[in-house]
GROMACS .gro file of C-alpha atoms in nm:
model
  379
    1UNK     CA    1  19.959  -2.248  10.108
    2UNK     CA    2  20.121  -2.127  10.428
    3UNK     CA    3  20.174  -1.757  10.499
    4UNK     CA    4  20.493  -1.602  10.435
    5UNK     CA    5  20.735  -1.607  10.802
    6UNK     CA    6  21.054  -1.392  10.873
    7UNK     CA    7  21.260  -1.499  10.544
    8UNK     CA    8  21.597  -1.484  10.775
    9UNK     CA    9  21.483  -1.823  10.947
   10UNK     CA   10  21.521  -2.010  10.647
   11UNK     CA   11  21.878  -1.974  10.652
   12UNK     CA   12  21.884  -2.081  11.015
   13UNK     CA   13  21.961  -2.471  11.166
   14UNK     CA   14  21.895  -2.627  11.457
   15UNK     CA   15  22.175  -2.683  11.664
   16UNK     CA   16  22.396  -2.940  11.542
   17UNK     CA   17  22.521  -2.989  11.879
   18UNK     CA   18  22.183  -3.101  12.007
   19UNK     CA   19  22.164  -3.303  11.688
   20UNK     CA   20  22.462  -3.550  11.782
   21UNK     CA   21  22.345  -3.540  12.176
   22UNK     CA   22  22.002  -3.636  12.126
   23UNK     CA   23  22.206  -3.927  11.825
   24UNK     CA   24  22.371  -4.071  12.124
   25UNK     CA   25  22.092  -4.149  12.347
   26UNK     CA   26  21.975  -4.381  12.041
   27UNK     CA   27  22.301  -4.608  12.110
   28UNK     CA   28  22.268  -4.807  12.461
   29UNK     CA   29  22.530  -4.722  12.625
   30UNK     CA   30  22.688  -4.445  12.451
   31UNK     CA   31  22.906  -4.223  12.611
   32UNK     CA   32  22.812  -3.874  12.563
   33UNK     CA   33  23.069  -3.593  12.539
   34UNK     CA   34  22.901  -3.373  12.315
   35UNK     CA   35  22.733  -3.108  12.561
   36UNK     CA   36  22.914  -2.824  12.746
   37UNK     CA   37  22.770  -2.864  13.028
   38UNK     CA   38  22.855  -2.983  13.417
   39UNK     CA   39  22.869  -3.310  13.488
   40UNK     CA   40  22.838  -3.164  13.830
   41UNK     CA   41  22.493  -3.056  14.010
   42UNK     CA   42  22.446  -2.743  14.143
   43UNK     CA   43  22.592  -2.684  14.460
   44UNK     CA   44  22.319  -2.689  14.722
   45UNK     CA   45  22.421  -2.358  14.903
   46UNK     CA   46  22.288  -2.211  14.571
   47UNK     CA   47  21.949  -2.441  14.550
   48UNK     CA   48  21.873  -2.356  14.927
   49UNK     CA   49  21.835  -1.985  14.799
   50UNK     CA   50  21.531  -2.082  14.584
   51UNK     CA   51  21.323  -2.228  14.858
   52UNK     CA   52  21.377  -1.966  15.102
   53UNK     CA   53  21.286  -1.735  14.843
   54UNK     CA   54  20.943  -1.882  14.774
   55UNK     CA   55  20.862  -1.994  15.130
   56UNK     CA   56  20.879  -1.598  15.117
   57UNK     CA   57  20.682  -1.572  14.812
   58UNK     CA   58  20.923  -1.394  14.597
   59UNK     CA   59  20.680  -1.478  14.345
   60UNK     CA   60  20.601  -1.204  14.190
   61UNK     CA   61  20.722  -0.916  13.887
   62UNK     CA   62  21.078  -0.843  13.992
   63UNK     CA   63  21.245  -0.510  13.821
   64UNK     CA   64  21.286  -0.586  13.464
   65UNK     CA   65  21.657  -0.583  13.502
   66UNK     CA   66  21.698  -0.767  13.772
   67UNK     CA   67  21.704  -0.727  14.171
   68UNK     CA   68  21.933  -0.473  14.292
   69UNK     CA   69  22.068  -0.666  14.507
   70UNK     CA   70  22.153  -0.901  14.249
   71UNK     CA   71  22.252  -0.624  14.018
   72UNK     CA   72  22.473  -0.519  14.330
   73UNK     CA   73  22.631  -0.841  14.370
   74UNK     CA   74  22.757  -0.872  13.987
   75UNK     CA   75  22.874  -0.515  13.999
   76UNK     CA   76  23.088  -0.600  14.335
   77UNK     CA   77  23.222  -0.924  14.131
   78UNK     CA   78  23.279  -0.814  13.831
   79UNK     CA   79  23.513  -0.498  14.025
   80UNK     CA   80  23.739  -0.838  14.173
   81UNK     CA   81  23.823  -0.886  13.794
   82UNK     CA   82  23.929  -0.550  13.723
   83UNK     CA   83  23.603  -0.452  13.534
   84UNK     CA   84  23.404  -0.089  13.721
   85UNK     CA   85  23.053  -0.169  13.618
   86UNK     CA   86  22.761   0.038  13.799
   87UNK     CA   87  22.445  -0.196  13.876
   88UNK     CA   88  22.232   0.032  13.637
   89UNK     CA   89  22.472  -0.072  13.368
   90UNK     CA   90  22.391  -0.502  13.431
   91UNK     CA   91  22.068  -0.632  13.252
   92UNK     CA   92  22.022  -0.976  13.421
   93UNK     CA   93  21.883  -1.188  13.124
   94UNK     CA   94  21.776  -1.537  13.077
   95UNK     CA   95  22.110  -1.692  13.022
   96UNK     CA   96  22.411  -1.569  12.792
   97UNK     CA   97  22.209  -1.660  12.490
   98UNK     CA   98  21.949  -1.418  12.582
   99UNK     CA   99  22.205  -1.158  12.648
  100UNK     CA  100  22.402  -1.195  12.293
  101UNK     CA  101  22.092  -1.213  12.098
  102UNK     CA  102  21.967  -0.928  12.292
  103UNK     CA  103  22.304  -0.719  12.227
  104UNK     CA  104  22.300  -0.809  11.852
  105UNK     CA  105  21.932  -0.682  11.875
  106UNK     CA  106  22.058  -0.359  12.034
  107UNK     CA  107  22.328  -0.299  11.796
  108UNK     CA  108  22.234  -0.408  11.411
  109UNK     CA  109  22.033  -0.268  11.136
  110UNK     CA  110  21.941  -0.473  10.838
  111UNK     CA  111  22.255  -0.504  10.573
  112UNK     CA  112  22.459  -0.456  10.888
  113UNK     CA  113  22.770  -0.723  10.909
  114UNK     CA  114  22.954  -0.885  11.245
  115UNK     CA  115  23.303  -1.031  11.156
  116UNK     CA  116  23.329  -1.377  11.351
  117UNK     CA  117  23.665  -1.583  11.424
  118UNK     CA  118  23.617  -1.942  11.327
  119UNK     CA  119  23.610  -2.213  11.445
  120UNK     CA  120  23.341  -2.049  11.713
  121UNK     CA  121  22.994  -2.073  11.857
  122UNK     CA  122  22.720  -2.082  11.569
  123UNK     CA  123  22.447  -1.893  11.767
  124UNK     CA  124  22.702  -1.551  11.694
  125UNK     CA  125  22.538  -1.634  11.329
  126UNK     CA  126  22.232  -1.659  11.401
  127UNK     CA  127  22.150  -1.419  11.585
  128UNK     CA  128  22.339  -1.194  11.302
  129UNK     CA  129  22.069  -1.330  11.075
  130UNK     CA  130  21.755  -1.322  11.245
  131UNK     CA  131  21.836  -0.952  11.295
  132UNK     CA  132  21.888  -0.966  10.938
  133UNK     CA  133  22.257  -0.921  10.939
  134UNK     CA  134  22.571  -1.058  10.766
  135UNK     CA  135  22.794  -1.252  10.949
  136UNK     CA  136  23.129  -1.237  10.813
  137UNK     CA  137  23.336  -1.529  10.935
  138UNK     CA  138  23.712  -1.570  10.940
  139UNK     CA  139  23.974  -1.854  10.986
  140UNK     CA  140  24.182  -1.855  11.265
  141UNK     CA  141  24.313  -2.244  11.226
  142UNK     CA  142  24.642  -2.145  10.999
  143UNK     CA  143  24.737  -1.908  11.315
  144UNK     CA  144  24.643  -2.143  11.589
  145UNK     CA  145  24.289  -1.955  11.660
  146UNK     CA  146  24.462  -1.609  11.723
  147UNK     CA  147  24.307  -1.302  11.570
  148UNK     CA  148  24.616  -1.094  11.323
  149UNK     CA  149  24.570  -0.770  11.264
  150UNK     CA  150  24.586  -0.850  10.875
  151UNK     CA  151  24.336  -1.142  10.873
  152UNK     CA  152  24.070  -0.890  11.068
  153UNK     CA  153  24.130  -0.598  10.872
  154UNK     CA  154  24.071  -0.810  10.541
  155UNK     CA  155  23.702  -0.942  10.745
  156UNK     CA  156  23.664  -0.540  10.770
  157UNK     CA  157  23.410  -0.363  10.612
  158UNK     CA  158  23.222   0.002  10.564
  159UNK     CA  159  22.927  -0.240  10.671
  160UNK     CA  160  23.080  -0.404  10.996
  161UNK     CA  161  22.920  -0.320  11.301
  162UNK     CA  162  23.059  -0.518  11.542
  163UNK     CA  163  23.335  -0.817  11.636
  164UNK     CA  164  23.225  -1.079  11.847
  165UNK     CA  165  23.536  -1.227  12.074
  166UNK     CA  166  23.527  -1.562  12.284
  167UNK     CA  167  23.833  -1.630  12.523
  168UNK     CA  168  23.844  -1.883  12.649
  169UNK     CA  169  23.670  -1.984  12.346
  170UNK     CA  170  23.401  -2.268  12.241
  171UNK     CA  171  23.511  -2.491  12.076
  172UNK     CA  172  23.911  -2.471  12.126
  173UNK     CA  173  23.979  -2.373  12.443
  174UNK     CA  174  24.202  -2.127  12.328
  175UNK     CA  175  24.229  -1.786  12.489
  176UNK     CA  176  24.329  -1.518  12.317
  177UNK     CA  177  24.689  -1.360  12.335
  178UNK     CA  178  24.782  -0.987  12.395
  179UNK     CA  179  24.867  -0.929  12.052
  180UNK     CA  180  24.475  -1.080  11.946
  181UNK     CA  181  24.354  -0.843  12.187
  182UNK     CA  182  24.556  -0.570  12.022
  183UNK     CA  183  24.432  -0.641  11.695
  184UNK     CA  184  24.070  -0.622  11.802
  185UNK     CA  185  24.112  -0.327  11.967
  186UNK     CA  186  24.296  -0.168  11.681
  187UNK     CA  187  24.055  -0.201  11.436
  188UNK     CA  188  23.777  -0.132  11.665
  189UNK     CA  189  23.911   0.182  11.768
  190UNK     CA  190  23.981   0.329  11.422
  191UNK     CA  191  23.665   0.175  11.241
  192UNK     CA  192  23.431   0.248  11.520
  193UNK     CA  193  23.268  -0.061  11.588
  194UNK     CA  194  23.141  -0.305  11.891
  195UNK     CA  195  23.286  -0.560  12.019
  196UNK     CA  196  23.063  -0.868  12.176
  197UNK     CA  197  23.278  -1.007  12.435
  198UNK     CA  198  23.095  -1.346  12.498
  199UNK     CA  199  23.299  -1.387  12.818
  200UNK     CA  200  23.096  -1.677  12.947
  201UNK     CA  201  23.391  -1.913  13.048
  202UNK     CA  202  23.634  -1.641  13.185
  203UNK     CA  203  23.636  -1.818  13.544
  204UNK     CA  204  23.769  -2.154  13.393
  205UNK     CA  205  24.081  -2.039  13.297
  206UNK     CA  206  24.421  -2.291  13.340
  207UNK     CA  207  24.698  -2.062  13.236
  208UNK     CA  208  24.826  -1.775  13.407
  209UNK     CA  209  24.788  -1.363  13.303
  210UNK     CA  210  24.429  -1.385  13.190
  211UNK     CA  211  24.223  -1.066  13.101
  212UNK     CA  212  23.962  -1.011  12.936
  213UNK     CA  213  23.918  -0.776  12.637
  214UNK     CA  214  23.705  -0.534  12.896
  215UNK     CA  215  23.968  -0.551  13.128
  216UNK     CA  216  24.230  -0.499  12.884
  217UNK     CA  217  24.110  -0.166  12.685
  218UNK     CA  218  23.886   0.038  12.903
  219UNK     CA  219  23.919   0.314  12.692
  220UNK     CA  220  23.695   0.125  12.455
  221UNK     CA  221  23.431   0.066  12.723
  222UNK     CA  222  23.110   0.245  12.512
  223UNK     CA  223  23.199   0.008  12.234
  224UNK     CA  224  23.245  -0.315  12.427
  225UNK     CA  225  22.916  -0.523  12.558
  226UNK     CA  226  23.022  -0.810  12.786
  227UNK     CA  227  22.828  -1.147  12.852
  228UNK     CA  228  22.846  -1.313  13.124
  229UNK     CA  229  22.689  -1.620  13.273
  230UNK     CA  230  22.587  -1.856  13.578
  231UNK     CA  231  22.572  -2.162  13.400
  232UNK     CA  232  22.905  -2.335  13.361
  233UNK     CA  233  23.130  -2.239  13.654
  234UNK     CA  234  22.843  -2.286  13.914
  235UNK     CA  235  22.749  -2.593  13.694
  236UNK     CA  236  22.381  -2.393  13.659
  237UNK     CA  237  22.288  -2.451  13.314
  238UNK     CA  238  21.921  -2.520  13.320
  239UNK     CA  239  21.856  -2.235  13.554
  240UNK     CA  240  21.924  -1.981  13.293
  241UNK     CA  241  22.101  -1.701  13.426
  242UNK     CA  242  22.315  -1.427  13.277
  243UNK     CA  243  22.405  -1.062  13.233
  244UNK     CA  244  22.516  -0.818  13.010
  245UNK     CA  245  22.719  -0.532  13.150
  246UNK     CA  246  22.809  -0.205  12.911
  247UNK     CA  247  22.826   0.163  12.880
  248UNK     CA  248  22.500   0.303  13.060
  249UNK     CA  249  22.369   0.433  12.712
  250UNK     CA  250  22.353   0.120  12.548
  251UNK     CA  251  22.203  -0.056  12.825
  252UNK     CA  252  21.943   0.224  12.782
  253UNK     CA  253  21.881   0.094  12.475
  254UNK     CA  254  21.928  -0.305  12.530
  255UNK     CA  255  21.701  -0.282  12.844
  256UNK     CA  256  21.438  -0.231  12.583
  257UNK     CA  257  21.503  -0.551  12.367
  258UNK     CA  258  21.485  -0.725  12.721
  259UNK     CA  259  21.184  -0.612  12.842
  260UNK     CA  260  21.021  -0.685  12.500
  261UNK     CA  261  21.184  -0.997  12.469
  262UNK     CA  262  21.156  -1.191  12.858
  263UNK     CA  263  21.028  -0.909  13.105
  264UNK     CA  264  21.240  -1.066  13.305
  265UNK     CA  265  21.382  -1.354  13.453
  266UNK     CA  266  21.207  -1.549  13.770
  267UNK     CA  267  21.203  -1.334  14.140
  268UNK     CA  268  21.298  -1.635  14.315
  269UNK     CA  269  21.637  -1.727  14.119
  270UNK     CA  270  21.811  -1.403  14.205
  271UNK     CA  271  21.912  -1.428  14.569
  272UNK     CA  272  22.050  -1.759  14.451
  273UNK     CA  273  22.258  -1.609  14.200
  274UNK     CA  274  22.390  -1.385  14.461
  275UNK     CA  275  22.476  -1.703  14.644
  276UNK     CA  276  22.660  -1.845  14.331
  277UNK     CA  277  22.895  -1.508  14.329
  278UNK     CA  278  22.995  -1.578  14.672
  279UNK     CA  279  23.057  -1.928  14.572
  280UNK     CA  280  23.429  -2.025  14.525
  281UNK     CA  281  23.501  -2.233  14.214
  282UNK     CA  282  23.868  -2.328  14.289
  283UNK     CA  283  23.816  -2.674  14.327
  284UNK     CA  284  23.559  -2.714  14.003
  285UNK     CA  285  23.820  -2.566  13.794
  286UNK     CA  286  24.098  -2.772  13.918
  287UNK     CA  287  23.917  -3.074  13.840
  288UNK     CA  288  23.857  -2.944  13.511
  289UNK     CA  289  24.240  -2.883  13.479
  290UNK     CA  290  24.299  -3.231  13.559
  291UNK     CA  291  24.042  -3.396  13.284
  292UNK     CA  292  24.158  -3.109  13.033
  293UNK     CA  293  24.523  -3.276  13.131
  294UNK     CA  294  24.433  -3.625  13.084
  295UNK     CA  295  24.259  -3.533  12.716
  296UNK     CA  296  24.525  -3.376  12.601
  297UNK     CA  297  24.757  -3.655  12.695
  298UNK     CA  298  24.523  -3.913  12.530
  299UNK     CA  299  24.454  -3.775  12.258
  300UNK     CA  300  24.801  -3.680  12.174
  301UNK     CA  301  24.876  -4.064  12.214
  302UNK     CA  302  24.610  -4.142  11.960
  303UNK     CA  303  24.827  -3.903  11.693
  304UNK     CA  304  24.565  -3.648  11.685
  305UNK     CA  305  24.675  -3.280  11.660
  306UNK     CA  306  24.523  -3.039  11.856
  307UNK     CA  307  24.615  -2.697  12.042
  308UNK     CA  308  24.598  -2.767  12.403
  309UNK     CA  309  24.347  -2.576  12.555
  310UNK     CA  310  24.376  -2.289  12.797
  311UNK     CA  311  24.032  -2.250  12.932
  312UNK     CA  312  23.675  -2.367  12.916
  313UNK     CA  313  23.626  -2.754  12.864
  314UNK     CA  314  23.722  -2.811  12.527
  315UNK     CA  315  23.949  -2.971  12.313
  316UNK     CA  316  23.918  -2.982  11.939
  317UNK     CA  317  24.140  -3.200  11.777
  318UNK     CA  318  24.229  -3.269  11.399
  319UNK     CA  319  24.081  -3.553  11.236
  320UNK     CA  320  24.163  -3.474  10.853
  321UNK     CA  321  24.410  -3.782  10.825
  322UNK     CA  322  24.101  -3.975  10.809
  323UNK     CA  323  23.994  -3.850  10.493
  324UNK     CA  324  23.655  -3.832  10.586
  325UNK     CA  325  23.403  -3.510  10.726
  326UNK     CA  326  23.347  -3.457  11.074
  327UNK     CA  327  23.010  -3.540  11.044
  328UNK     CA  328  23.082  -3.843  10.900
  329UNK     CA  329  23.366  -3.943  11.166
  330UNK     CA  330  23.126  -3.858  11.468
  331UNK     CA  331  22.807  -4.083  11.318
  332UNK     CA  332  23.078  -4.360  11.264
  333UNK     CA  333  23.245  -4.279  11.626
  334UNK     CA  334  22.873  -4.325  11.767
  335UNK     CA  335  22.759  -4.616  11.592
  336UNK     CA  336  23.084  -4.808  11.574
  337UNK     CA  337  23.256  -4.675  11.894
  338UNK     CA  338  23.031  -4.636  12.159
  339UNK     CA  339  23.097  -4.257  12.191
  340UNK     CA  340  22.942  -3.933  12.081
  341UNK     CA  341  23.157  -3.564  11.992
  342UNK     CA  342  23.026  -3.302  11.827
  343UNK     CA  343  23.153  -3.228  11.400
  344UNK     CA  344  23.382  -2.949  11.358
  345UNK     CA  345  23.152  -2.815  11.105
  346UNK     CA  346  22.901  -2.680  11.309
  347UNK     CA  347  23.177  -2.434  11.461
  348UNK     CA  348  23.306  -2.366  11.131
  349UNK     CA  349  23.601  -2.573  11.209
  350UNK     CA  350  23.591  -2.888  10.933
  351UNK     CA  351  23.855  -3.083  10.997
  352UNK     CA  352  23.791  -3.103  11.347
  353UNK     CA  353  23.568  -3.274  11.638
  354UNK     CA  354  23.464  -3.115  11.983
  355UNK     CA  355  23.516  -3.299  12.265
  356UNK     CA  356  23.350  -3.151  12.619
  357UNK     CA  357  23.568  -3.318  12.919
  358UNK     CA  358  23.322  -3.156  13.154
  359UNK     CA  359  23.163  -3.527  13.196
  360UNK     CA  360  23.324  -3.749  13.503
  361UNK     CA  361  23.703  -3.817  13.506
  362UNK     CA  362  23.603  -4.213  13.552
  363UNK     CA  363  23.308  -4.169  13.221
  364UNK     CA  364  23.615  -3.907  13.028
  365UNK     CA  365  23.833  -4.203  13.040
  366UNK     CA  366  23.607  -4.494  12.943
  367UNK     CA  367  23.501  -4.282  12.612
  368UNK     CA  368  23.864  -4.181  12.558
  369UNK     CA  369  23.967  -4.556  12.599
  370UNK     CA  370  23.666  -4.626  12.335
  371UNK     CA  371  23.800  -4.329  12.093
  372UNK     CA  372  24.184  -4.494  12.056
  373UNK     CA  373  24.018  -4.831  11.949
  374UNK     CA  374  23.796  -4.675  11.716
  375UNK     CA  375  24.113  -4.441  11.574
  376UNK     CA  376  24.308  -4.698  11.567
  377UNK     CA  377  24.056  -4.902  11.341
  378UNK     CA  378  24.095  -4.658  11.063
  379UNK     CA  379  24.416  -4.675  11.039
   0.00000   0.00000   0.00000
């Protein structure tokens, strides 16, 4: 009989999204548009860093947090978006997921709950659970994914510890509104409680006004922890890069949870991600504007519903006329179409596919094409 393991992994999955990506690559010639991830590679200013770096054998144990001169760099960077951020106070970790999970680490004691907005990234759950946690999730869909004050308060508890806030958020694209921010800020000034700002997509914004929840309420700065990451406006997913930046007494603490968790991540990444800083992603976000415009155009022509999306690479339209689960419409959108989304249900957003338009225009607009004949086969 096998030994007993940590009893909050048994109400953990593995990622759905992964699930329906690695589905595709059964079907020859399946178009893919289930990862968030750059179609793009990364641009070579950035790779050049890493071979200068170990032709000068920057091989070794760098400072657990990070270089400071890469701890420099995302101060100065994160000052051009409003946000005063002393390099003490950045923890470069090994991607964003390793700087939510090592936040949620930081903050939560068992019986401890985080209220979530749904639809919204599933790893804000588990990493609630593996610390043994309660996420408490709430729908946003009836108020087209903004956060009222009346909705969070009623998510509220004596046991919440902390909100966790995407915008531009995964999966909708949707950023949230000055009265969302409000809310948040509200209740997380008079309850005393965190608030994860999983800011990973805040440079591929399309509308104008943006700012951040940071940027917006500094007065709440030792209760907000911001995330950050490399990988999707620099199109440097695999390299995994990130930071969190907070109040220098929590990073106290989280620089702990880090050490423990990665020691760090690789010497000869970080003058690269300098690099990347410096890098101006004008024209990547433009071309996203232009595929986010032609999704939203096609799939409003295929009589899909959706709330156009702000930021990010997302769209997330309806597909309850079909009477069927998402699960069910992406295996038969696979199999019988030729192309691959991601089910609503793994955001918490039944009802509802994910579509990533970070792909090609030319391979966006084959699957599209292939999507309208399979919608219009169910009709």
């Amino acid at each position: 009989m096998p030994l007993p393991l940590n009893s909050a992994l048994d109400r953990l999955q593995l990622s759905g999204i992964r699930k329906f990506a690695a589905l595709a690559k059964e079907v020859p010639g399946c178009i893919s548009l289930t990862m968030g991830e750059p179609g793009e590679n990364t641009p070579d200013a950035i790779k050049d860093q890493v071979a200068l770096d170990l032709a000068a054998n920057m091989t070794h144990y760098p400072p657990n947090n990070g270089h400071a001169f890469l701890k420099e760099a995302i101060s100065e960077f994160m000052a051009r978006q409003g946000l005063a951020y002393s390099p003490d106070e950045i923890i470069v970790t090994a991607g964003a997921t390793e700087a939510l999970y090592a936040a949620a680490t930081t903050v939560l004691s068992p019986g401890d709950e985080v209220v979530i907005p749904g639809p919204g990234f599933i790893l804000y759950e588990s990493m609630t659970i593996v610390n043994h946690g309660t996420p408490v999730v709430f729908d946003t869909t009836p108020t087209n994914y903004q956060i009222t004050l009346e909705a969070l308060e009623a998510a509220v508890t004596d046991r919440t510890k902390a909100i966790v806030l995407t915008s531009p958020n995964n999966p909708t694209g949707v950023i949230l509104n000055k009265d969302s921010l409000a809310a948040v800020a509200k209740v997380a000034r008079e309850r005393g409680i965190y608030v994860i700002c999983d800011d990973v997509y805040n440079q591929l914004v399309y509308a104008d006004g943006y700012k951040s929840f940071a940027e917006s309420y500094p007065d709440l700065r030792e209760q907000t922890i911001r995330v950050d990451s490399f990988s999707k406006p620099y199109a440097m997913t695999g390299w995994r890069m990130g930071w969190i930046a907070a109040d220098a007494s929590f990073i106290a603490q989280a620089s702990k949870i880090h050490q423990y968790m990665v020691s760090c991540i690789p010497s000869f990444l970080q003058h690269a991600g300098v690099e990347a800083l410096a890098t101006d992603i004008a024209p990547m976000r433009e071309m996203y504007r232009q595929r986010r415009d032609l999704v939203v155009s096609r799939l409003r022509e295929m009589g899909l519903d959706l709330v156009e999306p702000e930021g990010a690479f997302y769209a997330f339209p309806s597909i309850e006329q079909f009477g069927m689960t998402s699960e069910e419409f992406c295996r038969r959108l696979i199999f019988e179409g030729g192309v691959a989304l991601t089910p609503g249900v793994f955001f918490n957003g039944e009802g509802h596919v994910r579509l990533s338009f970070a792909s090609s225009y030319d391979v966006l607009e084959e699957g599209l094409a292939r999507m309208a004949t399979f919608v219009d086969s169910l009709r």
